[in-house]
């Protein structure tokens, strides 16, 4: 089945003329029709456009001039990235009918690489959440157990790849939103270094943290998609002008002599024993492949979560001020005056979690409290950054769990604090701006995937991917697929 193949396998079929992009696009669209009513990964399916893009790719292969390894590959995109002429909702009522007049740079780059875009993927509203339960429209299901969440906020992007509803996808990660759902869905999810990938056309949540990255069925696919989207963009002043290495070329280099750090502070009370066992076994596997491991200390880890939940809402409260019923998106009619229109629109357009964050953030930034909350959080952020700097003087990568537990049941985490605790191992990486990947690191007794997180130095995605690939090649976790029938 074409939908079961990885990007690199599918690219091989196209090259050898054993399959065409149109066949692949149709296979995915048929599977979406059959299965997505169960999984609910897609917010919008763009079947006609996808088939037109696939036909253009067919012609390139027929003329012997394909554009590269992504040519004709069916991909899908989190609904937080602008797509010209295709509605971009951020899973929010306030943007329910928003149709952007331009493509995000990452979308342009995928289209330039020949990719076929199947549609837009469900998420937590404005990327705030860890389960997709905050989507204003519906909750995505975990393909491994439909009663459980796929993680979030890029839950649709992770579930789509896990259920073979797209060959690979794009998500975004502000505090863990690529790595956590990748862990919950048993797939590969990479958050690049802050500045590695353009955010032009990404609807902003917390601008000092947001980053776009790929989900793949395996490490090679994540490397291929990262290759296509990475690089400096004059349209995004936070994108950094550093060279992008050939990630695929360095992938098979192995880990002999590589120094791996194990952060003591990531093995805490509350860590699921099965997750801990899987991560410790993974370290042994890497040692068996020639890596050296040592304990490192990231002493400010426990303060990262609190700092994030001040900084991210503060930035969100500012970024979300633009949804005022005037410029775009929803406007609730019947208001007495302008202020009444603002409050009716924002009251009806935002969900509970978004309102909570806007209020928290506004409070944290208000005169008299700014230093006590926002200023303090920024100082903690610096301490977290220094922790990593010190650790990376001694090691090349850090290996840790992605999340304290595996996918939880829908409706199980109603207390926001319980939900926030999910992010304790992913947030410090965002605060420090570093690259991190989550890859399949095993399964629990009950058959739920466990995520293994590999964290690297700034702009050293190549080493992160090389370690990930070495582990993947030595294990078979990524080959396991959820059992799904329409
Ligand atoms: N779960 C975290 C939050 O709710 C992270 C979200 C994200 O990375 N977009 O903020």
Short mmCIF file of C-alpha atoms and ligand atoms in Angstrom, two decimals:
data_model
loop_
_atom_site.label_atom_id
_atom_site.label_comp_id
_atom_site.label_asym_id
_atom_site.label_seq_id
_atom_site.Cartn_x
_atom_site.Cartn_y
_atom_site.Cartn_z
CA UNK A 1 0.00 0.00 0.00
CA UNK A 2 1.39 3.37 -0.99
CA UNK A 3 0.11 5.01 2.19
CA UNK A 4 2.21 2.66 4.32
CA UNK A 5 5.46 3.87 2.79
CA UNK A 6 7.86 6.44 4.15
CA UNK A 7 8.72 9.54 2.12
CA UNK A 8 12.05 8.09 1.01
CA UNK A 9 10.43 4.80 0.00
CA UNK A 10 7.68 6.57 -1.92
CA UNK A 11 10.25 8.80 -3.65
CA UNK A 12 12.04 5.61 -4.76
CA UNK A 13 8.83 4.20 -6.25
CA UNK A 14 8.26 7.40 -8.18
CA UNK A 15 11.82 7.46 -9.44
CA UNK A 16 11.65 3.84 -10.59
CA UNK A 17 8.26 4.54 -12.21
CA UNK A 18 6.58 1.89 -10.04
CA UNK A 19 4.02 4.44 -8.87
CA UNK A 20 2.91 7.96 -9.77
CA UNK A 21 2.22 10.97 -7.57
CA UNK A 22 -1.43 10.84 -8.64
CA UNK A 23 -1.72 7.24 -7.46
CA UNK A 24 -0.17 8.23 -4.13
CA UNK A 25 -2.41 11.28 -3.72
CA UNK A 26 -5.51 9.22 -4.51
CA UNK A 27 -4.45 6.49 -2.09
CA UNK A 28 -4.06 9.05 0.70
CA UNK A 29 -7.31 10.85 -0.13
CA UNK A 30 -9.18 7.51 -0.14
CA UNK A 31 -7.67 6.60 3.20
CA UNK A 32 -8.60 10.01 4.62
CA UNK A 33 -12.19 9.49 3.45
CA UNK A 34 -12.30 6.05 5.03
CA UNK A 35 -10.38 6.62 8.26
CA UNK A 36 -10.34 10.27 9.17
CA UNK A 37 -13.92 10.26 10.45
CA UNK A 38 -12.44 8.09 13.22
CA UNK A 39 -9.14 9.89 13.78
CA UNK A 40 -10.27 13.47 13.00
CA UNK A 41 -6.80 14.71 12.16
CA UNK A 42 -7.91 16.99 9.33
CA UNK A 43 -9.57 20.37 9.67
CA UNK A 44 -9.72 20.89 5.90
CA UNK A 45 -9.00 18.43 3.07
CA UNK A 46 -7.91 20.07 -0.19
CA UNK A 47 -8.56 17.14 -2.52
CA UNK A 48 -8.92 19.03 -5.81
CA UNK A 49 -5.79 21.07 -5.31
CA UNK A 50 -3.87 17.99 -4.21
CA UNK A 51 -4.86 16.11 -7.36
CA UNK A 52 -3.88 19.08 -9.54
CA UNK A 53 -0.50 19.30 -7.79
CA UNK A 54 -0.06 15.53 -8.19
CA UNK A 55 -0.86 15.74 -11.92
CA UNK A 56 1.83 18.41 -12.31
CA UNK A 57 4.27 16.15 -10.47
CA UNK A 58 3.31 13.22 -12.75
CA UNK A 59 4.27 15.35 -15.73
CA UNK A 60 7.65 16.21 -14.20
CA UNK A 61 8.42 12.54 -13.64
CA UNK A 62 7.28 11.68 -17.17
CA UNK A 63 9.58 14.30 -18.63
CA UNK A 64 12.40 12.92 -16.50
CA UNK A 65 12.81 16.13 -14.50
CA UNK A 66 11.48 15.65 -10.99
CA UNK A 67 12.26 18.44 -8.54
CA UNK A 68 13.85 16.28 -5.86
CA UNK A 69 12.96 13.85 -3.11
CA UNK A 70 9.75 15.60 -2.06
CA UNK A 71 8.37 15.83 -5.58
CA UNK A 72 4.88 14.33 -5.64
CA UNK A 73 4.95 13.44 -1.91
CA UNK A 74 1.57 13.93 -0.15
CA UNK A 75 2.03 16.12 2.94
CA UNK A 76 -0.29 17.98 5.30
CA UNK A 77 0.09 21.11 7.41
CA UNK A 78 -0.95 22.21 10.87
CA UNK A 79 -3.75 24.76 10.58
CA UNK A 80 -1.60 27.50 12.14
CA UNK A 81 0.45 28.04 8.96
CA UNK A 82 -1.02 30.35 6.35
CA UNK A 83 -2.06 28.80 3.06
CA UNK A 84 -3.09 31.09 0.23
CA UNK A 85 -6.74 30.63 -0.67
CA UNK A 86 -7.22 27.85 1.90
CA UNK A 87 -8.82 28.71 5.20
CA UNK A 88 -6.47 28.76 8.17
CA UNK A 89 -8.41 28.49 11.40
CA UNK A 90 -5.86 27.84 14.18
CA UNK A 91 -8.76 25.65 15.37
CA UNK A 92 -10.39 28.83 16.67
CA UNK A 93 -13.86 30.24 16.11
CA UNK A 94 -12.29 33.66 15.74
CA UNK A 95 -10.49 32.54 12.56
CA UNK A 96 -13.13 30.05 11.43
CA UNK A 97 -13.52 31.71 8.03
CA UNK A 98 -10.10 33.30 7.67
CA UNK A 99 -8.61 32.72 4.21
CA UNK A 100 -5.03 34.03 4.06
CA UNK A 101 -3.94 35.96 0.97
CA UNK A 102 -0.44 34.44 1.11
CA UNK A 103 1.48 31.25 1.86
CA UNK A 104 3.81 30.85 4.82
CA UNK A 105 7.42 30.58 3.65
CA UNK A 106 7.58 26.94 4.74
CA UNK A 107 4.50 26.19 2.61
CA UNK A 108 6.06 27.94 -0.39
CA UNK A 109 9.21 25.92 0.14
CA UNK A 110 7.31 22.62 0.21
CA UNK A 111 5.38 23.57 -2.94
CA UNK A 112 8.65 24.60 -4.63
CA UNK A 113 10.00 21.16 -3.75
CA UNK A 114 7.03 19.62 -5.59
CA UNK A 115 5.06 18.44 -2.57
CA UNK A 116 1.34 17.68 -2.81
CA UNK A 117 -0.63 19.31 0.01
CA UNK A 118 -3.50 17.14 1.21
CA UNK A 119 -4.93 19.65 3.67
CA UNK A 120 -4.79 21.36 7.05
CA UNK A 121 -4.59 19.64 10.42
CA UNK A 122 -6.43 20.03 13.69
CA UNK A 123 -4.68 21.49 16.75
CA UNK A 124 -5.30 23.04 20.13
CA UNK A 125 -6.74 26.52 19.65
CA UNK A 126 -3.86 28.90 18.79
CA UNK A 127 -1.47 26.04 19.71
CA UNK A 128 -2.31 26.35 23.41
CA UNK A 129 -2.60 22.89 24.86
CA UNK A 130 -1.21 19.38 24.99
CA UNK A 131 -4.12 17.21 23.79
CA UNK A 132 -6.05 18.92 20.92
CA UNK A 133 -9.00 18.99 23.34
CA UNK A 134 -8.74 22.78 23.13
CA UNK A 135 -9.65 22.78 19.44
CA UNK A 136 -12.85 24.80 19.07
CA UNK A 137 -14.18 22.23 16.60
CA UNK A 138 -13.33 18.64 17.60
CA UNK A 139 -10.72 16.51 19.36
CA UNK A 140 -8.31 14.38 17.36
CA UNK A 141 -7.99 10.73 18.47
CA UNK A 142 -4.81 8.83 19.18
CA UNK A 143 -4.46 6.16 16.45
CA UNK A 144 -3.06 3.69 19.02
CA UNK A 145 -6.14 3.98 21.22
CA UNK A 146 -9.10 6.03 20.05
CA UNK A 147 -10.13 6.79 23.65
CA UNK A 148 -6.84 8.63 24.20
CA UNK A 149 -5.54 12.01 23.08
CA UNK A 150 -2.85 12.30 20.39
CA UNK A 151 -1.09 15.01 22.38
CA UNK A 152 -0.90 18.61 21.31
CA UNK A 153 -0.92 21.17 20.23
CA UNK A 154 0.08 19.58 16.88
CA UNK A 155 -2.17 16.57 17.60
CA UNK A 156 -3.61 16.41 14.08
CA UNK A 157 -0.14 16.55 12.55
CA UNK A 158 1.11 13.67 14.73
CA UNK A 159 -2.02 11.52 14.37
CA UNK A 160 -2.06 11.99 10.58
CA UNK A 161 1.46 10.58 10.27
CA UNK A 162 0.80 7.78 12.76
CA UNK A 163 -2.40 6.70 10.97
CA UNK A 164 -0.83 6.98 7.48
CA UNK A 165 -3.14 9.85 6.55
CA UNK A 166 -0.15 11.84 5.21
CA UNK A 167 3.41 10.85 4.33
CA UNK A 168 4.78 13.59 6.60
CA UNK A 169 3.44 16.79 8.14
CA UNK A 170 4.45 20.17 9.51
CA UNK A 171 3.74 21.22 13.07
CA UNK A 172 4.91 23.94 15.43
CA UNK A 173 6.55 23.74 18.84
CA UNK A 174 6.43 26.55 21.40
CA UNK A 175 6.71 24.44 24.55
CA UNK A 176 6.66 20.90 23.19
CA UNK A 177 3.89 20.86 20.61
CA UNK A 178 5.86 18.81 18.08
CA UNK A 179 7.80 16.50 20.39
CA UNK A 180 4.99 15.66 22.84
CA UNK A 181 2.42 14.57 20.22
CA UNK A 182 5.17 12.73 18.32
CA UNK A 183 5.86 10.83 21.55
CA UNK A 184 2.17 10.08 22.17
CA UNK A 185 1.65 8.88 18.58
CA UNK A 186 4.88 6.89 18.22
CA UNK A 187 6.39 8.91 15.39
CA UNK A 188 9.34 11.25 14.81
CA UNK A 189 8.86 14.95 15.56
CA UNK A 190 11.65 17.51 15.35
CA UNK A 191 11.75 21.01 16.81
CA UNK A 192 14.57 22.86 15.05
CA UNK A 193 16.76 25.52 16.66
CA UNK A 194 15.03 28.87 17.18
CA UNK A 195 15.89 30.73 13.96
CA UNK A 196 16.55 27.67 11.80
CA UNK A 197 13.19 27.72 10.01
CA UNK A 198 11.23 30.75 8.81
CA UNK A 199 8.09 31.69 10.70
CA UNK A 200 6.79 34.09 8.08
CA UNK A 201 3.13 33.16 7.76
CA UNK A 202 3.01 31.26 11.04
CA UNK A 203 0.20 32.65 13.20
CA UNK A 204 2.12 33.80 16.28
CA UNK A 205 1.51 32.38 19.75
CA UNK A 206 4.67 33.18 21.75
CA UNK A 207 7.14 34.76 19.37
CA UNK A 208 10.31 34.21 21.39
CA UNK A 209 9.59 30.46 21.45
CA UNK A 210 7.58 29.41 18.35
CA UNK A 211 9.33 27.23 15.80
CA UNK A 212 8.11 25.16 12.81
CA UNK A 213 9.24 21.57 12.29
CA UNK A 214 8.49 18.23 10.67
CA UNK A 215 6.73 15.03 11.70
CA UNK A 216 7.87 11.90 9.89
CA UNK A 217 7.28 8.17 9.89
CA UNK A 218 11.01 7.78 10.49
CA UNK A 219 14.14 9.85 11.08
CA UNK A 220 15.13 9.93 7.42
CA UNK A 221 11.79 11.49 6.51
CA UNK A 222 12.10 14.13 9.21
CA UNK A 223 15.56 14.98 7.84
CA UNK A 224 14.21 15.28 4.28
CA UNK A 225 11.39 17.62 5.28
CA UNK A 226 13.67 19.70 7.51
CA UNK A 227 16.04 20.07 4.56
CA UNK A 228 13.23 21.49 2.46
CA UNK A 229 12.04 24.06 5.02
CA UNK A 230 15.27 25.14 6.76
CA UNK A 231 17.23 28.28 5.96
CA UNK A 232 17.33 32.02 6.24
CA UNK A 233 14.29 34.02 5.13
CA UNK A 234 14.52 37.79 4.69
CA UNK A 235 10.78 37.90 5.52
CA UNK A 236 11.45 36.67 9.08
CA UNK A 237 13.89 38.80 11.06
CA UNK A 238 14.34 36.00 13.63
CA UNK A 239 15.49 33.48 11.04
CA UNK A 240 19.26 33.15 11.19
CA UNK A 241 21.60 33.27 8.24
CA UNK A 242 23.68 30.17 8.90
CA UNK A 243 24.41 27.40 6.41
CA UNK A 244 22.08 24.42 6.22
CA UNK A 245 24.04 21.16 6.07
CA UNK A 246 23.00 18.15 3.99
CA UNK A 247 21.12 16.33 6.76
CA UNK A 248 20.62 13.10 4.83
CA UNK A 249 24.32 12.83 3.99
CA UNK A 250 25.31 12.90 7.67
CA UNK A 251 22.53 10.64 8.87
CA UNK A 252 24.31 7.27 8.82
CA UNK A 253 27.48 8.47 10.57
CA UNK A 254 26.79 6.47 13.73
CA UNK A 255 27.52 7.41 17.34
CA UNK A 256 30.96 5.95 17.99
CA UNK A 257 32.76 8.12 20.53
CA UNK A 258 29.83 10.51 20.78
CA UNK A 259 29.24 11.89 24.30
CA UNK A 260 25.69 11.58 25.59
CA UNK A 261 24.47 13.45 28.67
CA UNK A 262 21.72 12.08 30.88
CA UNK A 263 20.14 14.91 32.89
CA UNK A 264 19.58 13.83 36.49
CA UNK A 265 16.71 16.33 36.87
CA UNK A 266 14.65 14.55 34.20
CA UNK A 267 14.27 11.39 36.27
CA UNK A 268 11.93 12.70 38.89
CA UNK A 269 8.98 11.59 40.93
CA UNK A 270 5.95 11.33 38.72
CA UNK A 271 7.92 9.91 35.82
CA UNK A 272 6.08 6.81 34.57
CA UNK A 273 8.31 3.80 35.46
CA UNK A 274 7.75 2.32 32.01
CA UNK A 275 8.94 5.56 30.38
CA UNK A 276 11.99 5.63 32.65
CA UNK A 277 12.82 2.00 31.84
CA UNK A 278 12.51 2.65 28.11
CA UNK A 279 14.79 5.70 28.23
CA UNK A 280 17.42 3.91 30.34
CA UNK A 281 17.32 0.97 27.92
CA UNK A 282 17.75 3.39 25.00
CA UNK A 283 20.88 4.81 26.61
CA UNK A 284 22.25 1.26 26.88
CA UNK A 285 21.44 0.69 23.20
CA UNK A 286 23.36 3.84 22.26
CA UNK A 287 26.29 2.76 24.45
CA UNK A 288 26.23 -0.57 22.68
CA UNK A 289 26.63 1.36 19.42
CA UNK A 290 29.78 3.03 20.73
CA UNK A 291 28.49 6.18 22.42
CA UNK A 292 29.76 7.24 25.85
CA UNK A 293 27.23 8.36 28.43
CA UNK A 294 27.61 10.51 31.51
CA UNK A 295 25.30 12.18 33.96
CA UNK A 296 24.78 15.93 33.50
CA UNK A 297 22.95 18.43 35.65
CA UNK A 298 20.32 20.91 34.46
CA UNK A 299 19.57 22.32 37.91
CA UNK A 300 16.95 24.91 36.91
CA UNK A 301 14.71 22.45 35.09
CA UNK A 302 12.01 22.58 37.75
CA UNK A 303 11.62 26.35 37.34
CA UNK A 304 11.34 26.20 33.56
CA UNK A 305 7.67 25.29 33.57
CA UNK A 306 6.67 28.24 35.77
CA UNK A 307 8.77 30.64 33.70
CA UNK A 308 7.21 29.37 30.48
CA UNK A 309 3.69 29.76 31.80
CA UNK A 310 4.42 33.43 32.41
CA UNK A 311 6.43 34.18 29.24
CA UNK A 312 4.20 32.31 26.77
CA UNK A 313 0.90 33.81 27.99
CA UNK A 314 2.51 37.28 28.17
CA UNK A 315 3.54 37.06 24.53
CA UNK A 316 0.21 35.48 23.58
CA UNK A 317 -1.77 38.29 25.20
CA UNK A 318 0.10 40.74 23.01
CA UNK A 319 -0.04 38.63 19.81
CA UNK A 320 -3.74 37.87 20.15
CA UNK A 321 -4.69 41.53 20.60
CA UNK A 322 -5.03 41.70 16.81
CA UNK A 323 -8.22 39.58 16.85
CA UNK A 324 -10.49 42.50 17.49
CA UNK A 325 -13.30 41.96 15.00
CA UNK A 326 -11.96 44.75 12.80
CA UNK A 327 -8.94 43.50 10.90
CA UNK A 328 -9.97 39.93 10.10
CA UNK A 329 -11.78 36.89 11.33
CA UNK A 330 -15.01 36.84 13.27
CA UNK A 331 -17.08 39.92 14.16
CA UNK A 332 -20.08 39.43 16.39
CA UNK A 333 -22.89 41.79 15.29
CA UNK A 334 -25.31 43.81 17.41
CA UNK A 335 -22.79 45.75 19.49
CA UNK A 336 -23.66 49.14 21.01
CA UNK A 337 -20.22 50.63 20.41
CA UNK A 338 -16.63 49.70 19.58
CA UNK A 339 -15.66 48.40 23.02
CA UNK A 340 -18.82 46.32 23.17
CA UNK A 341 -17.98 44.90 19.71
CA UNK A 342 -14.46 43.96 20.88
CA UNK A 343 -15.70 42.19 23.96
CA UNK A 344 -18.57 40.36 22.22
CA UNK A 345 -16.24 39.22 19.43
CA UNK A 346 -13.43 38.10 21.70
CA UNK A 347 -15.86 36.63 24.21
CA UNK A 348 -17.51 34.45 21.55
CA UNK A 349 -14.43 33.86 19.39
CA UNK A 350 -11.92 32.55 21.95
CA UNK A 351 -12.18 29.34 23.94
CA UNK A 352 -11.60 28.99 27.69
CA UNK A 353 -7.87 28.18 27.54
CA UNK A 354 -7.09 31.08 25.22
CA UNK A 355 -9.00 33.46 27.48
CA UNK A 356 -7.16 32.10 30.51
CA UNK A 357 -3.80 32.77 28.86
CA UNK A 358 -4.74 36.23 27.62
CA UNK A 359 -5.80 37.16 31.15
CA UNK A 360 -2.72 35.63 32.78
CA UNK A 361 -0.44 37.29 30.26
CA UNK A 362 -2.08 40.68 30.53
CA UNK A 363 -1.78 40.49 34.29
CA UNK A 364 1.87 39.45 34.16
CA UNK A 365 2.68 42.42 31.91
CA UNK A 366 0.68 44.99 33.81
CA UNK A 367 2.31 47.99 35.48
CA UNK A 368 3.39 47.11 38.99
CA UNK A 369 3.57 43.35 38.27
CA UNK A 370 5.83 43.34 35.23
CA UNK A 371 9.10 42.96 37.17
CA UNK A 372 7.71 40.49 39.66
CA UNK A 373 6.39 38.11 36.99
CA UNK A 374 7.59 38.75 33.47
CA UNK A 375 11.00 40.15 34.46
CA UNK A 376 11.57 37.31 36.91
CA UNK A 377 10.55 34.71 34.34
CA UNK A 378 13.07 36.12 31.86
CA UNK A 379 15.82 35.82 34.46
CA UNK A 380 14.87 32.19 35.08
CA UNK A 381 14.98 31.66 31.34
CA UNK A 382 18.60 32.82 31.31
CA UNK A 383 19.44 30.34 34.07
CA UNK A 384 17.86 27.51 32.06
CA UNK A 385 19.89 28.56 29.01
CA UNK A 386 23.09 28.54 31.09
CA UNK A 387 22.31 25.05 32.40
CA UNK A 388 22.36 23.76 28.84
CA UNK A 389 25.46 25.75 27.91
CA UNK A 390 27.37 24.18 30.77
CA UNK A 391 26.13 20.69 29.98
CA UNK A 392 27.09 21.06 26.33
CA UNK A 393 30.66 21.85 27.31
CA UNK A 394 30.92 18.18 28.27
CA UNK A 395 28.54 16.33 25.96
CA UNK A 396 27.42 16.38 22.32
CA UNK A 397 23.75 15.57 22.89
CA UNK A 398 21.38 15.10 25.81
CA UNK A 399 19.06 12.10 25.95
CA UNK A 400 15.92 12.22 28.09
CA UNK A 401 12.26 11.28 28.16
CA UNK A 402 10.04 13.50 25.99
CA UNK A 403 7.14 13.41 28.46
CA UNK A 404 6.63 12.12 32.01
CA UNK A 405 3.90 9.73 30.84
CA UNK A 406 2.27 8.21 27.77
CA UNK A 407 -0.94 9.31 26.01
CA UNK A 408 -3.74 9.92 28.50
CA UNK A 409 -7.46 9.45 28.11
CA UNK A 410 -9.65 12.16 26.62
CA UNK A 411 -11.24 14.25 29.34
CA UNK A 412 -8.82 12.98 31.96
CA UNK A 413 -6.85 16.22 32.51
CA UNK A 414 -9.44 18.85 33.20
CA UNK A 415 -7.27 20.77 35.63
CA UNK A 416 -5.08 23.13 33.55
CA UNK A 417 -2.13 22.62 35.91
CA UNK A 418 -2.21 18.86 35.33
CA UNK A 419 -2.18 19.57 31.61
CA UNK A 420 0.75 22.00 31.92
CA UNK A 421 2.84 19.40 33.78
CA UNK A 422 3.04 17.41 30.55
CA UNK A 423 5.48 19.94 29.20
CA UNK A 424 8.08 19.78 31.97
CA UNK A 425 10.72 18.01 29.80
CA UNK A 426 10.05 19.82 26.54
CA UNK A 427 9.74 23.44 27.69
CA UNK A 428 13.36 23.98 28.82
CA UNK A 429 14.49 23.23 25.25
CA UNK A 430 12.25 26.01 23.91
CA UNK A 431 13.39 28.42 26.62
CA UNK A 432 16.98 27.75 25.52
CA UNK A 433 16.12 27.84 21.79
CA UNK A 434 17.76 24.46 21.15
CA UNK A 435 16.89 21.70 18.67
CA UNK A 436 15.19 18.57 19.99
CA UNK A 437 13.62 15.49 18.48
CA UNK A 438 11.27 12.88 19.85
CA UNK A 439 11.58 9.41 18.35
CA UNK A 440 9.88 6.10 19.15
CA UNK A 441 11.68 4.66 22.17
CA UNK A 442 9.52 1.65 22.97
CA UNK A 443 6.01 0.70 24.04
CA UNK A 444 4.28 0.18 27.35
CA UNK A 445 2.82 -3.19 28.33
CA UNK A 446 -0.53 -1.94 27.09
CA UNK A 447 0.87 -1.02 23.69
CA UNK A 448 1.22 2.75 23.95
CA UNK A 449 4.26 4.45 22.41
CA UNK A 450 7.03 5.98 24.55
CA UNK A 451 8.98 8.99 23.26
CA UNK A 452 12.75 9.33 23.49
CA UNK A 453 13.99 12.91 23.37
CA UNK A 454 17.37 13.89 21.94
CA UNK A 455 18.45 17.49 22.52
CA UNK A 456 21.34 19.16 20.70
CA UNK A 457 23.44 22.29 20.58
CA UNK A 458 22.07 25.30 18.73
CA UNK A 459 22.00 24.71 14.96
CA UNK A 460 23.30 21.18 15.42
CA UNK A 461 20.22 19.37 14.12
CA UNK A 462 22.61 17.19 12.10
CA UNK A 463 24.02 15.51 15.23
CA UNK A 464 20.57 15.18 16.80
CA UNK A 465 19.31 13.43 13.66
CA UNK A 466 22.41 11.24 13.42
CA UNK A 467 21.92 9.95 16.98
CA UNK A 468 18.21 9.47 16.30
CA UNK A 469 18.91 7.53 13.14
CA UNK A 470 21.54 5.33 14.83
CA UNK A 471 19.04 4.42 17.54
CA UNK A 472 16.25 3.87 15.02
CA UNK A 473 18.43 1.61 12.87
CA UNK A 474 19.22 -0.51 15.94
CA UNK A 475 15.58 -0.87 17.02
CA UNK A 476 12.31 -1.62 15.26
CA UNK A 477 9.91 0.62 17.18
CA UNK A 478 9.28 2.90 14.22
CA UNK A 479 8.10 -0.04 12.13
CA UNK A 480 5.17 -0.75 14.45
CA UNK A 481 1.86 0.61 13.20
CA UNK A 482 -1.44 1.02 14.98
CA UNK A 483 -4.17 -1.40 13.92
CA UNK A 484 -6.82 0.65 12.19
CA UNK A 485 -9.85 -0.40 10.20
CA UNK A 486 -12.36 1.86 8.59
N1 LIG B 1 1.52 22.54 25.74
C1 LIG B 1 2.20 23.78 25.73
C2 LIG B 1 1.22 24.92 25.89
O1 LIG B 1 0.10 24.65 26.09
C3 LIG B 1 3.00 23.93 24.47
C4 LIG B 1 2.22 24.35 23.30
C5 LIG B 1 3.04 24.53 22.08
O2 LIG B 1 4.19 24.11 22.01
N2 LIG B 1 2.45 25.19 21.12
O3 LIG B 1 1.56 26.06 25.81
#
